[in-house]
Every structure is written in C-alpha cells, then in structure tokens.
mmCIF file of C-alpha atoms and ligand atoms in Angstrom:
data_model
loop_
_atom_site.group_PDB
_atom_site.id
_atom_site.type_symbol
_atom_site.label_atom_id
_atom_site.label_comp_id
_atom_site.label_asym_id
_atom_site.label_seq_id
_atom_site.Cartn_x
_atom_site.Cartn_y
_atom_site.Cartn_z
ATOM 1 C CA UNK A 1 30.477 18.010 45.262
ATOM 2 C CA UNK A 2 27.856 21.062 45.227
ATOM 3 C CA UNK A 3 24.583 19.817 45.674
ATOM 4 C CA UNK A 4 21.741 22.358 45.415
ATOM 5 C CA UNK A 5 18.732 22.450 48.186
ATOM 6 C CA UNK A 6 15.509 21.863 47.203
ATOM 7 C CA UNK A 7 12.307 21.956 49.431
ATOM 8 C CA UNK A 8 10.370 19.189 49.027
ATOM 9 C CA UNK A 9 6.211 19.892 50.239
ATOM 10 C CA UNK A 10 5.394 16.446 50.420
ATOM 11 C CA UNK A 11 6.621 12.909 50.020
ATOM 12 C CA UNK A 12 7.102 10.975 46.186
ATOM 13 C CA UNK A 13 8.093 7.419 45.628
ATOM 14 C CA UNK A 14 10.716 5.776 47.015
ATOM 15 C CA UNK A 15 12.916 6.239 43.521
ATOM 16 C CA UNK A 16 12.130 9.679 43.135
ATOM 17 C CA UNK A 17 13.267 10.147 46.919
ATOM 18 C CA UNK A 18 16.793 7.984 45.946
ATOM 19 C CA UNK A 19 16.867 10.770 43.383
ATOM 20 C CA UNK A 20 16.103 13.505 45.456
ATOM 21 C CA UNK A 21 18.599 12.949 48.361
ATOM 22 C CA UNK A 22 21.477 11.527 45.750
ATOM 23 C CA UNK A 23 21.795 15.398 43.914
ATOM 24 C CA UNK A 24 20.068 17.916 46.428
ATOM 25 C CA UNK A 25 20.623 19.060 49.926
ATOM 26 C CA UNK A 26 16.546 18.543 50.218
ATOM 27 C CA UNK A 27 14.241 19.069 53.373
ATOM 28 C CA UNK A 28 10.392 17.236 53.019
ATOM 29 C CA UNK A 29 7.634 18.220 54.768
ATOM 30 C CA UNK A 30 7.041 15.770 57.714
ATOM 31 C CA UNK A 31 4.054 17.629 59.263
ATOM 32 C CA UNK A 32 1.712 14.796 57.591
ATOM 33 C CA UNK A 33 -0.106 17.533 56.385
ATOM 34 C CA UNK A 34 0.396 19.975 53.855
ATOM 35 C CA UNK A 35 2.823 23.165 54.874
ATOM 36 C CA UNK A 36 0.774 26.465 55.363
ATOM 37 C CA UNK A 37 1.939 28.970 53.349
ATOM 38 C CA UNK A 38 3.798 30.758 56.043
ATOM 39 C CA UNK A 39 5.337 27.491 56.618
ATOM 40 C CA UNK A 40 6.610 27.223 52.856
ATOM 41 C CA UNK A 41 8.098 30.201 52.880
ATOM 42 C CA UNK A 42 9.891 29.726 55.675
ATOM 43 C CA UNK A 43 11.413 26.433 54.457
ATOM 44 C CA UNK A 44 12.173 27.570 51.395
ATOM 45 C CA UNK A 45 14.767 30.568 52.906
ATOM 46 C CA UNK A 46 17.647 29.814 50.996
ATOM 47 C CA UNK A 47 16.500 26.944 48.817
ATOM 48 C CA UNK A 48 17.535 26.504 45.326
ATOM 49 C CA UNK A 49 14.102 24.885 44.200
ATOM 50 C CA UNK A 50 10.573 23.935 45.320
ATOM 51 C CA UNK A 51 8.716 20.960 44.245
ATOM 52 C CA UNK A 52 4.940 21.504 45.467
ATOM 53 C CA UNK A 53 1.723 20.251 44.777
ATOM 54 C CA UNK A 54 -2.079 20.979 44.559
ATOM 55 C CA UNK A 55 -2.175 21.960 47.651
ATOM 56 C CA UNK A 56 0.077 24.376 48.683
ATOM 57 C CA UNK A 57 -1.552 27.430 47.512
ATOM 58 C CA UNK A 58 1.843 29.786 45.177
ATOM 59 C CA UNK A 59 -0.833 32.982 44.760
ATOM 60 C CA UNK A 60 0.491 36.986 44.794
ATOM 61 C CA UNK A 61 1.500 36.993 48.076
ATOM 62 C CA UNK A 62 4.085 34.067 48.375
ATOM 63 C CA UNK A 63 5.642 35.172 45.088
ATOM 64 C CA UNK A 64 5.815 38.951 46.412
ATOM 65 C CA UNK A 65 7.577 37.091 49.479
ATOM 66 C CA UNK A 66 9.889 34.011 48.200
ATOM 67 C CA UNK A 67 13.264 34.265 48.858
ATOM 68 C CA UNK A 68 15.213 35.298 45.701
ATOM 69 C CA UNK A 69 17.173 31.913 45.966
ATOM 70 C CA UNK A 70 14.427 30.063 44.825
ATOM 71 C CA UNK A 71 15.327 29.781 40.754
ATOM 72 C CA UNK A 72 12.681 27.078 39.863
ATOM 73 C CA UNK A 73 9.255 25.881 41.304
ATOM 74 C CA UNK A 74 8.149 22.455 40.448
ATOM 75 C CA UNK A 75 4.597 21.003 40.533
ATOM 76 C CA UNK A 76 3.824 17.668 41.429
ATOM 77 C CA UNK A 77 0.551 17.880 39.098
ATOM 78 C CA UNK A 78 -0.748 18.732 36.015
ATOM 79 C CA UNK A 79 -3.149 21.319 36.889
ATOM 80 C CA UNK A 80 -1.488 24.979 38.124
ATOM 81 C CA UNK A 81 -4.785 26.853 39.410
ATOM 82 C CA UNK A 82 -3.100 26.347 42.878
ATOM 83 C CA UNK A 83 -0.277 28.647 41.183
ATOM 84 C CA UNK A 84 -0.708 32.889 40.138
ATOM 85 C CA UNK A 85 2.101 31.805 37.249
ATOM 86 C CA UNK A 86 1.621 35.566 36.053
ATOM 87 C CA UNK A 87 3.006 36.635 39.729
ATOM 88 C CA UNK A 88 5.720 33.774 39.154
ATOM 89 C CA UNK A 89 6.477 35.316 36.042
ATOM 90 C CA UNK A 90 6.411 38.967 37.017
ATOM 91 C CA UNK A 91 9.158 37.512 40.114
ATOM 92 C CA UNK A 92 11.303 35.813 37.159
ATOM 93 C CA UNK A 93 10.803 32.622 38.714
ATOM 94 C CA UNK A 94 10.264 29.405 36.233
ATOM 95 C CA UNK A 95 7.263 26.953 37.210
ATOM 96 C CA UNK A 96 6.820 23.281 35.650
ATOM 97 C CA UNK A 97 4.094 21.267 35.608
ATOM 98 C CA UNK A 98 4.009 17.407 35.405
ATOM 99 C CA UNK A 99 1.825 16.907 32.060
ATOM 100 C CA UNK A 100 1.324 13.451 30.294
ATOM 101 C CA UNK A 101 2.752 11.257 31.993
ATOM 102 C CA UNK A 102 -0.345 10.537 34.172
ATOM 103 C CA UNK A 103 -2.636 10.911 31.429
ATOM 104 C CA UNK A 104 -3.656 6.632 31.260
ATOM 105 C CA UNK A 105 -4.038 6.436 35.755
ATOM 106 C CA UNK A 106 -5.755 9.241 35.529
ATOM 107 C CA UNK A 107 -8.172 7.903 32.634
ATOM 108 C CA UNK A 108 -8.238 4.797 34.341
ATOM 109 C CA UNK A 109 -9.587 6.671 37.520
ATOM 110 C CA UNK A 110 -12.165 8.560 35.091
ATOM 111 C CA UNK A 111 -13.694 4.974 34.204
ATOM 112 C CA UNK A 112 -13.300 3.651 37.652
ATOM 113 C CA UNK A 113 -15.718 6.182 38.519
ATOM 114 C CA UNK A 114 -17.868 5.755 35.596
ATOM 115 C CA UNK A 115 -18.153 1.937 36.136
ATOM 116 C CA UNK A 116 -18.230 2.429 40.019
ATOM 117 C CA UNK A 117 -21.249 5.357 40.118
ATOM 118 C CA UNK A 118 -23.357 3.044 37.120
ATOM 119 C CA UNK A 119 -23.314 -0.367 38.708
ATOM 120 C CA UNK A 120 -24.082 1.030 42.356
ATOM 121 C CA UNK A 121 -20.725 -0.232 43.656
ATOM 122 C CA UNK A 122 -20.846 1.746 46.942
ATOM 123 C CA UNK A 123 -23.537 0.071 47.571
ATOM 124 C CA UNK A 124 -22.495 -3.345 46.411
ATOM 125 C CA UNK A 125 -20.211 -3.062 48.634
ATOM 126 C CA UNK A 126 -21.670 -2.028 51.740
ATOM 127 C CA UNK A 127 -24.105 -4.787 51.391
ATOM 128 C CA UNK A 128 -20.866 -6.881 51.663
ATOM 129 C CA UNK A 129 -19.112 -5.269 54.446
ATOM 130 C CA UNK A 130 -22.184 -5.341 56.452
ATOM 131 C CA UNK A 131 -23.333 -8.627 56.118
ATOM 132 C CA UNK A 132 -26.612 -8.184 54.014
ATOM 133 C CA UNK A 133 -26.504 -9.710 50.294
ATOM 134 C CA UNK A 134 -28.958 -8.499 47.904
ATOM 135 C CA UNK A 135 -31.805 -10.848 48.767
ATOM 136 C CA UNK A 136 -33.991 -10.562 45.417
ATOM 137 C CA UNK A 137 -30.855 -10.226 43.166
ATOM 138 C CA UNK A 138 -32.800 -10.219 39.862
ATOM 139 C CA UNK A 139 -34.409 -6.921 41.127
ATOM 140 C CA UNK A 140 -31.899 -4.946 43.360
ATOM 141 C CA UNK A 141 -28.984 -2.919 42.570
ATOM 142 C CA UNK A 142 -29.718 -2.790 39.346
ATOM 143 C CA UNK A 143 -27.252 -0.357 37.542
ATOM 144 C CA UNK A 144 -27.380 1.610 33.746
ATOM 145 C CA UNK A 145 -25.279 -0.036 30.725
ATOM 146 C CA UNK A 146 -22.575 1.844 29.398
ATOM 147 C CA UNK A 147 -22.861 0.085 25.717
ATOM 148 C CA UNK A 148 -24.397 2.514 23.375
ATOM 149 C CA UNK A 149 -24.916 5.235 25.730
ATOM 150 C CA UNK A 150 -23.452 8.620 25.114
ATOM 151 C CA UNK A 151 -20.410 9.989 27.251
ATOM 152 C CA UNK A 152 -20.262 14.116 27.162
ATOM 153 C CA UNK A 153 -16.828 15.035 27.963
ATOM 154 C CA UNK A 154 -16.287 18.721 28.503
ATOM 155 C CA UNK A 155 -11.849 19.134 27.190
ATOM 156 C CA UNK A 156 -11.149 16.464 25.337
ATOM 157 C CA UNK A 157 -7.814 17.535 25.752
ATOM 158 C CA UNK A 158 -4.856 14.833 26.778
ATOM 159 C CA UNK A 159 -6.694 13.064 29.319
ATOM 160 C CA UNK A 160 -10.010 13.538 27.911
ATOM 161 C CA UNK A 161 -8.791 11.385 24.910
ATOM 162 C CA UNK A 162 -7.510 8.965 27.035
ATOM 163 C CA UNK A 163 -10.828 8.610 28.735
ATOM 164 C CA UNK A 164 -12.379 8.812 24.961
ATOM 165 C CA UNK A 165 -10.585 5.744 24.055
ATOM 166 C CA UNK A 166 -11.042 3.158 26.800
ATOM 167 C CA UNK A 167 -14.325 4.581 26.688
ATOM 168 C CA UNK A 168 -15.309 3.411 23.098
ATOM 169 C CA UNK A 169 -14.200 -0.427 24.173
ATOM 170 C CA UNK A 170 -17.525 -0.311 26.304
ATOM 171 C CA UNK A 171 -19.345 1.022 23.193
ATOM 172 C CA UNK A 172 -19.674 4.131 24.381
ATOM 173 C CA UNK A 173 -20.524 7.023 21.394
ATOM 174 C CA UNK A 174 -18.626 9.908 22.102
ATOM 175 C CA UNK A 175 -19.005 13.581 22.249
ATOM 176 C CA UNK A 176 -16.943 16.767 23.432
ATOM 177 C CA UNK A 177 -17.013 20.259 23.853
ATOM 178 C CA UNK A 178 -13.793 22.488 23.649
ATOM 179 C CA UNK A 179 -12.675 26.029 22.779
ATOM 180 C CA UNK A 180 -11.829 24.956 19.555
ATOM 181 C CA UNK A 181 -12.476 21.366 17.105
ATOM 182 C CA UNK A 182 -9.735 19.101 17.732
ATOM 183 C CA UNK A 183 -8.779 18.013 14.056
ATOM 184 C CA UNK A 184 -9.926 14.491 12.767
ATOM 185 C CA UNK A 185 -7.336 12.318 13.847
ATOM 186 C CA UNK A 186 -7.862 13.678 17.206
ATOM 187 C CA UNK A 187 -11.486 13.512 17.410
ATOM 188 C CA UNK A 188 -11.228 9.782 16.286
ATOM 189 C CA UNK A 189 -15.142 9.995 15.557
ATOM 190 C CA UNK A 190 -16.162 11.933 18.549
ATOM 191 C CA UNK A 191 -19.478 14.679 17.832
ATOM 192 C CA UNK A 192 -17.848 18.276 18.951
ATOM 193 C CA UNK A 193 -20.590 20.738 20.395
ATOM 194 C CA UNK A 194 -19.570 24.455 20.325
ATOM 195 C CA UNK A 195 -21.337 25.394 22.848
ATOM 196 C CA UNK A 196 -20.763 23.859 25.891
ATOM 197 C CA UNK A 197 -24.705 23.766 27.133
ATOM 198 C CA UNK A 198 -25.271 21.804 24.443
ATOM 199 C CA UNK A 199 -23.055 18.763 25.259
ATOM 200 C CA UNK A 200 -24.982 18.639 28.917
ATOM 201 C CA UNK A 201 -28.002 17.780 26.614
ATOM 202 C CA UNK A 202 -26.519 15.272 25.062
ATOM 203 C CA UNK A 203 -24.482 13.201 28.010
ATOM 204 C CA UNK A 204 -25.928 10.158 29.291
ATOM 205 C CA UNK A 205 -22.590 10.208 31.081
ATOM 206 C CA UNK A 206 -21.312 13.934 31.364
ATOM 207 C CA UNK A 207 -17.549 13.694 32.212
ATOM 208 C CA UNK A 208 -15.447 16.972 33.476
ATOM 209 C CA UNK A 209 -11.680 17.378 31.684
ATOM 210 C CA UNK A 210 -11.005 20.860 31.667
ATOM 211 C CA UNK A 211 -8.575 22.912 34.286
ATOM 212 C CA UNK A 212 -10.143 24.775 36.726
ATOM 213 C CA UNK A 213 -9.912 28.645 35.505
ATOM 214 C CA UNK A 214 -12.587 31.635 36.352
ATOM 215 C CA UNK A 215 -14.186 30.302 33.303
ATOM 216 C CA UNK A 216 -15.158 27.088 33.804
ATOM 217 C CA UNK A 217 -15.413 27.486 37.938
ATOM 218 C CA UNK A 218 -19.066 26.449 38.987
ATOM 219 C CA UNK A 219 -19.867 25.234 36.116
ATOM 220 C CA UNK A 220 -21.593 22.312 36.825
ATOM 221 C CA UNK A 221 -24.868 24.356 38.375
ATOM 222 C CA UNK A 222 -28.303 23.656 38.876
ATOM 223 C CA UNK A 223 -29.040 25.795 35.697
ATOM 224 C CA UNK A 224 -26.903 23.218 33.860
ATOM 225 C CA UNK A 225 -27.473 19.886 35.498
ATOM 226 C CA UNK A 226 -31.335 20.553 34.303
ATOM 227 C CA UNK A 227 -30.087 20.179 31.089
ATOM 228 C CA UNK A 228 -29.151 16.783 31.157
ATOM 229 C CA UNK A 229 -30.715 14.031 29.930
ATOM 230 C CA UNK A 230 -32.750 12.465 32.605
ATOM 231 C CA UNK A 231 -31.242 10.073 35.041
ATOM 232 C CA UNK A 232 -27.626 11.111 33.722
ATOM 233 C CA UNK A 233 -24.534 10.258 35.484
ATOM 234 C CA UNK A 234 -21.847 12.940 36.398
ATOM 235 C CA UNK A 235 -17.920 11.817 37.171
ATOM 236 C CA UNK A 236 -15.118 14.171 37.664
ATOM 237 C CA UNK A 237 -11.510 13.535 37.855
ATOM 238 C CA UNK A 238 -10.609 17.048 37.468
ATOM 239 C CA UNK A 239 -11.286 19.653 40.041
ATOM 240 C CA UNK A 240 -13.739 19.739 42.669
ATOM 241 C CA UNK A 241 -14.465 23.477 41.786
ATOM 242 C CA UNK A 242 -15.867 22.575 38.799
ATOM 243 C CA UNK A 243 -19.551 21.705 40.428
ATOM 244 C CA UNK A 244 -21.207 23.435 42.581
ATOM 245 C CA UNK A 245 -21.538 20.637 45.328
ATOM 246 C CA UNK A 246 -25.165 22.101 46.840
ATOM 247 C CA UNK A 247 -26.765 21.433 43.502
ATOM 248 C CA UNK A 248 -25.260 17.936 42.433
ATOM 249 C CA UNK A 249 -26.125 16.998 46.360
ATOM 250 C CA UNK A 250 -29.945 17.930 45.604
ATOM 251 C CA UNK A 251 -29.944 16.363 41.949
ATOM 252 C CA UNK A 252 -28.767 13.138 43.144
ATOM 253 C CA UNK A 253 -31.021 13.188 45.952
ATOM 254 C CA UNK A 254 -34.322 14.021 43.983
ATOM 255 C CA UNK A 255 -32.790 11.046 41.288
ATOM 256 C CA UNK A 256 -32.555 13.810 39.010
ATOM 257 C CA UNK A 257 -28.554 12.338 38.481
ATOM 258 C CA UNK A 258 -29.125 8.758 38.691
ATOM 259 C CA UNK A 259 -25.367 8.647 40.284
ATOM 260 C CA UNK A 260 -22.174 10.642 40.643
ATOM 261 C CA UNK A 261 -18.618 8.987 40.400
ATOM 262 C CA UNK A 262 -16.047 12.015 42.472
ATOM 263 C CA UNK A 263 -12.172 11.677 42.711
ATOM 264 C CA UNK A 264 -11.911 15.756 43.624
ATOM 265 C CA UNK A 265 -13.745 17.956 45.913
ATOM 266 C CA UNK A 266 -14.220 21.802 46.310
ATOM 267 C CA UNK A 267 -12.257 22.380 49.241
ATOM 268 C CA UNK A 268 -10.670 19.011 49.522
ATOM 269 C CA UNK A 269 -9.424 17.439 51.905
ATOM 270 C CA UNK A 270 -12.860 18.174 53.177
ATOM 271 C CA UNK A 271 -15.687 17.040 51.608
ATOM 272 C CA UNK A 272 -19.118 18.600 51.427
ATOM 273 C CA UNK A 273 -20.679 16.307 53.907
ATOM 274 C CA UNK A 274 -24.165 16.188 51.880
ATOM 275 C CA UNK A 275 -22.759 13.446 49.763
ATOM 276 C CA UNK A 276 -21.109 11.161 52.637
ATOM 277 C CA UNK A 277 -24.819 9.450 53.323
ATOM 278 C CA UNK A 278 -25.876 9.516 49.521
ATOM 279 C CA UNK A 279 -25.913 5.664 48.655
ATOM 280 C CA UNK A 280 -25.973 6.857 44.610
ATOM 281 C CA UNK A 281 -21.947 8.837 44.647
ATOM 282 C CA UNK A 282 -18.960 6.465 44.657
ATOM 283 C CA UNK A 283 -16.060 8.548 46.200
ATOM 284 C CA UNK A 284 -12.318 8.420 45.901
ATOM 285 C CA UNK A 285 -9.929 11.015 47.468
ATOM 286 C CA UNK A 286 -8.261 12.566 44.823
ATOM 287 C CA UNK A 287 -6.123 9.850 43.222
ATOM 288 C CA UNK A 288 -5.979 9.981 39.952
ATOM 289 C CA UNK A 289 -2.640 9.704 39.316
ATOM 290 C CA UNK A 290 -1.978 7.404 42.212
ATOM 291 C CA UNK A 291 -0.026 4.578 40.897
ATOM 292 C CA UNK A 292 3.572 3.754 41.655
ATOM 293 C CA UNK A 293 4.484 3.938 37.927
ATOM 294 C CA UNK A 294 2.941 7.434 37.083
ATOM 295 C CA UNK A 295 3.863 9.220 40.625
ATOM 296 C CA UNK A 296 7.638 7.962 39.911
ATOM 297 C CA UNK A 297 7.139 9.631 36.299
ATOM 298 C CA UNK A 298 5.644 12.739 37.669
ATOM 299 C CA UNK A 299 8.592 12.867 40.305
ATOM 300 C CA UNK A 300 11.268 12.517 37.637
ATOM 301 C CA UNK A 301 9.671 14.873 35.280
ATOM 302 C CA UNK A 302 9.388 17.310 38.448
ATOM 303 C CA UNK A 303 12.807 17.024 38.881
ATOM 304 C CA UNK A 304 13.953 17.240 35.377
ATOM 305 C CA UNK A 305 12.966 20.412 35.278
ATOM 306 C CA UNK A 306 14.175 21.495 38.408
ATOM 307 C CA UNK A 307 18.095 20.172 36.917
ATOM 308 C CA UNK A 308 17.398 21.988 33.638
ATOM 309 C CA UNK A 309 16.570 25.190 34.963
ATOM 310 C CA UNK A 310 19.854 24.810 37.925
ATOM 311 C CA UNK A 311 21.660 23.794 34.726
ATOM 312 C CA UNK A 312 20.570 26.811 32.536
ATOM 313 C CA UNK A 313 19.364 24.503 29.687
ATOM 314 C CA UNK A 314 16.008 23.498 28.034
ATOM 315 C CA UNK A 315 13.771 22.398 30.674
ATOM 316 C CA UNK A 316 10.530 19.987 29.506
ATOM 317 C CA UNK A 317 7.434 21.446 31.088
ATOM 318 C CA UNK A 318 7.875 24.777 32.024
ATOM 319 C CA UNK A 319 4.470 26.774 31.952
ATOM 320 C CA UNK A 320 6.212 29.912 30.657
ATOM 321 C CA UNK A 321 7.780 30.271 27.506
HETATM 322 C C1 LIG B 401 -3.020 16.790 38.746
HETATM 323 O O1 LIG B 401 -1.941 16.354 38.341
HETATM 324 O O2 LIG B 401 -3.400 17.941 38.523
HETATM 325 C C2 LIG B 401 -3.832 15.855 39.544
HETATM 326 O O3 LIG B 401 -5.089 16.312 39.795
HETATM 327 C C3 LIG B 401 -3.102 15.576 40.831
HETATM 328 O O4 LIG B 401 -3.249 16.655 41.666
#
C-alpha cells in the first residue's frame, strides 16, 4: 500500500507515533535537539509533509528553499510566529496549526503560575529541598490572595477565556483588553479596556494571551510595567517575546512586581539568567500544553490535516483560507 513520507521534527506521544508509522513512511528527529534549519531542509528532500513545532524556525528562506514535494506543513502548536505563512502561501504550500484542543492544559498552566508566583512556591519549596522550614511560620512566606483581586488579561481570546473561567472560582474580577469587545456571552462579565495601557492599570494580576506579532513584541516594558498597580504580579503562558526580560528582571528585583509566574522565555531554551537567582519568579519550561491527553490531541489534529490536504479534501486548521 502507498504510504506517504512525512518528516517528523520532534517526538509526540506514543499514540500519535502508532499513528504516524501505521500510514507514513516517516523519519523523526533523533538529534535530542531541535533540527537547524539546514538540517530540516535536508530531511525533508522528498517528503510528502512536515509536522514541526515552535522551534524550528519556517521564515523566507526555507520556503524559497523546500523541496516542491512537501504539499502540507503541520505545526505542533497553536502559535505560528515561528512560521512567514505569507512566504508559505506565496510557495503554495498549506500550513495547520493545532488550535483548541490545548486550550484547558494550557489554562491550567496559566493558574499554575498564578497560584505558584502568589504563594512564593519556589521558595516554599526550596525551604523543603534544603532542609530549612519556615521557622516563624505566622510571619514568613507570606503570599497575596487571589479572592477579590483583579486579573488583567491582555486576548481574551480561546485560552484567555479559559483562564477567565477557572479564574472567577478563586473570586477573581475580571478584565481584558482586545482589538475588538468580545460580545456578552463571551465576556461572561469581564470589564473590556480599549486601550491596552489601561488594563496594566487595572491588573493586580496582569496575564499575557495574545500571539506574538510585531505588534504586541516587547510589550511588557519598563514604560508599561510602571503602570501597574503596585506590587502586581505578571504570568505568561504565551511567548517569551512578549516582555522585555531586562525590565521585569529589575521590577521584580526593586519589589516593584511583587512576583512573576513564566512558562516561555525570549530566546528559549535559554533563559535570561537574571531571573535564575530571583527567589520572587516561579519558572516552568514551556509546557503548557504538556499533558498526555492534549499532546495526543494536538498530534492527531496535526495529522488530520496533514491526511486532508494528501487527500485533497477539507482539512481542519489550516491557517490559509
Ligand atoms: C503553542 O501551542 O503555541 C504552545 O505554546 C506550545 O508551543
């Protein structure tokens, strides 16, 4: 039976492997690191499909130079800023993303962080692993309640409604800024700001939901962080890029932040090694999505498309119409 090849740039879950090797010819990368560009390209000489992720970088060049048997790329991700899809387009060559499906692990992450950066849990938890318990508990490690405080969450799109929600069970009030009001049943209650500045000067806890696009790049600068409330908290589950790491690293220092929850980094894998001795950031590396339900969803979904567009029908979550 003709099985197409697909190039594979990193490992999924075992089921989405079973998948994988059942109806492709399929090669993974087994550097244990992600394949340079050059390194891409070369695997994917005569491949049917790709299936990426954040970080293999799909810009100008590697469209300008992928093999014309690649029909379909496939993103193991939600966000495409690691993808130039008006070069994919201008090459004719379909790109889907992996939307919704990890909308709850990553809001789960969101309030990890949130409960993780307000009750000092880094700390906590050294204390623990080295040996030294609080020793006047009704005075140290005292955290900030998240009951009646107000969460700022900059796109309240999918995953900043997901956030939204679990966020009102702690009695959280909640507000948002977007390009445009959601509609009521959307908002469920939450206090839209136009203007973006605006929602920094209302966040108690300032949350970051939107992609990563020239737009919104940097925006979480010194300018900015002045206008929150004092002793805010920051947490972002979106992309490092977002904050500009020198300034955060000097707020949180100076207890202008009170503390920072982080599950992405500019320039991740590395970290910006100002915030490895800060006691106030709890730190996660990248994993959002990381559970063995919703990376098996995001792997079929992947893959969906990839048999859609091999099949010349409807595919699901293709990022060009
Ligand atoms: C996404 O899906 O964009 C997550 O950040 C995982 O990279």
């Amino acid at each position: 039976m003709y099985k197409p090849t697909l190039v594979a740039a990193r490992h999924f879950p075992p089921a989405v492997e079973k998948r994988i090797a059942r109806d492709f010819h399929a090669t993974f990368n087994d550097l244990g690191r992600p394949f340079t560009q050059a390194e891409l390209l070369a695997a994917a000489q005569g491949a049917d499909a790709l299936f990426v992720s954040p970080t293999d970088k799909l810009d100008a060049y590697f469209f300008a130079n992928l093999p014309e048997s690649v029909k379909v790329i496939a993103s193991f991700s939600v966000g495409y800023d690691h993808i130039d899809i008006g070069a994919a387009t201008a090459q004719g060559v379909p790109v889907a993303n992996t939307p919704d499906v990890l909308n709850d692990a990553t809001a789960d992450i969101a309030m990890l962080l949130l409960l993780g950066a307000s009750r000092r849990a880094s700390e906590g938890q050294a204390r623990v692993r080295s040996g030294r318990w609080a020793s006047e508990k009704s005075r140290e490690l005292l955290g900030w309640d998240l009951d009646g405080k107000r969460l700022g969450i900059l796109g309240l799109g999918r995953i900043g409604r997901a956030v939204a929600h679990r966020a009102r069970a702690f009695g959280m009030e909640i507000h948002y800024s977007n390009h445009r009001q959601l509609p009521p049943e959307l908002e469920e209650g939450a206090v839209f700001h136009q203007n973006a500045d605006d929602l920094l000067g209302v966040s108690d806890v300032f949350s970051l939901h939107t992609p990563s696009t020239p737009e919104t790049r940097q925006f979480l600068c010194r300018q900015r962080i002045e206008l929150l409330p004092p002793e805010a908290i920051v947490v972002n589950t979106a992309r490092g890029n977002l904050i500009v790491d020198a300034d955060l690293i000097d707020a949180l220092k100076a207890g202008r932040i009170a503390a920072a929850g982080l599950d992405v980094f500019d320039g991740e894998p590395d970290v910006n090694p100002g915030y490895l001795d800060l006691p106030n950031v709890f730190l996660l590396p990248h994993m959002g999505s990381a559970t063995i339900e919703t990376r098996t969803a995001m792997g079929m979904l992947g893959l969906d498309n990839i048999d859609a567009v091999l099949s010349k029908v409807p595919a699901p979550t293709l990022l060009q119409v």
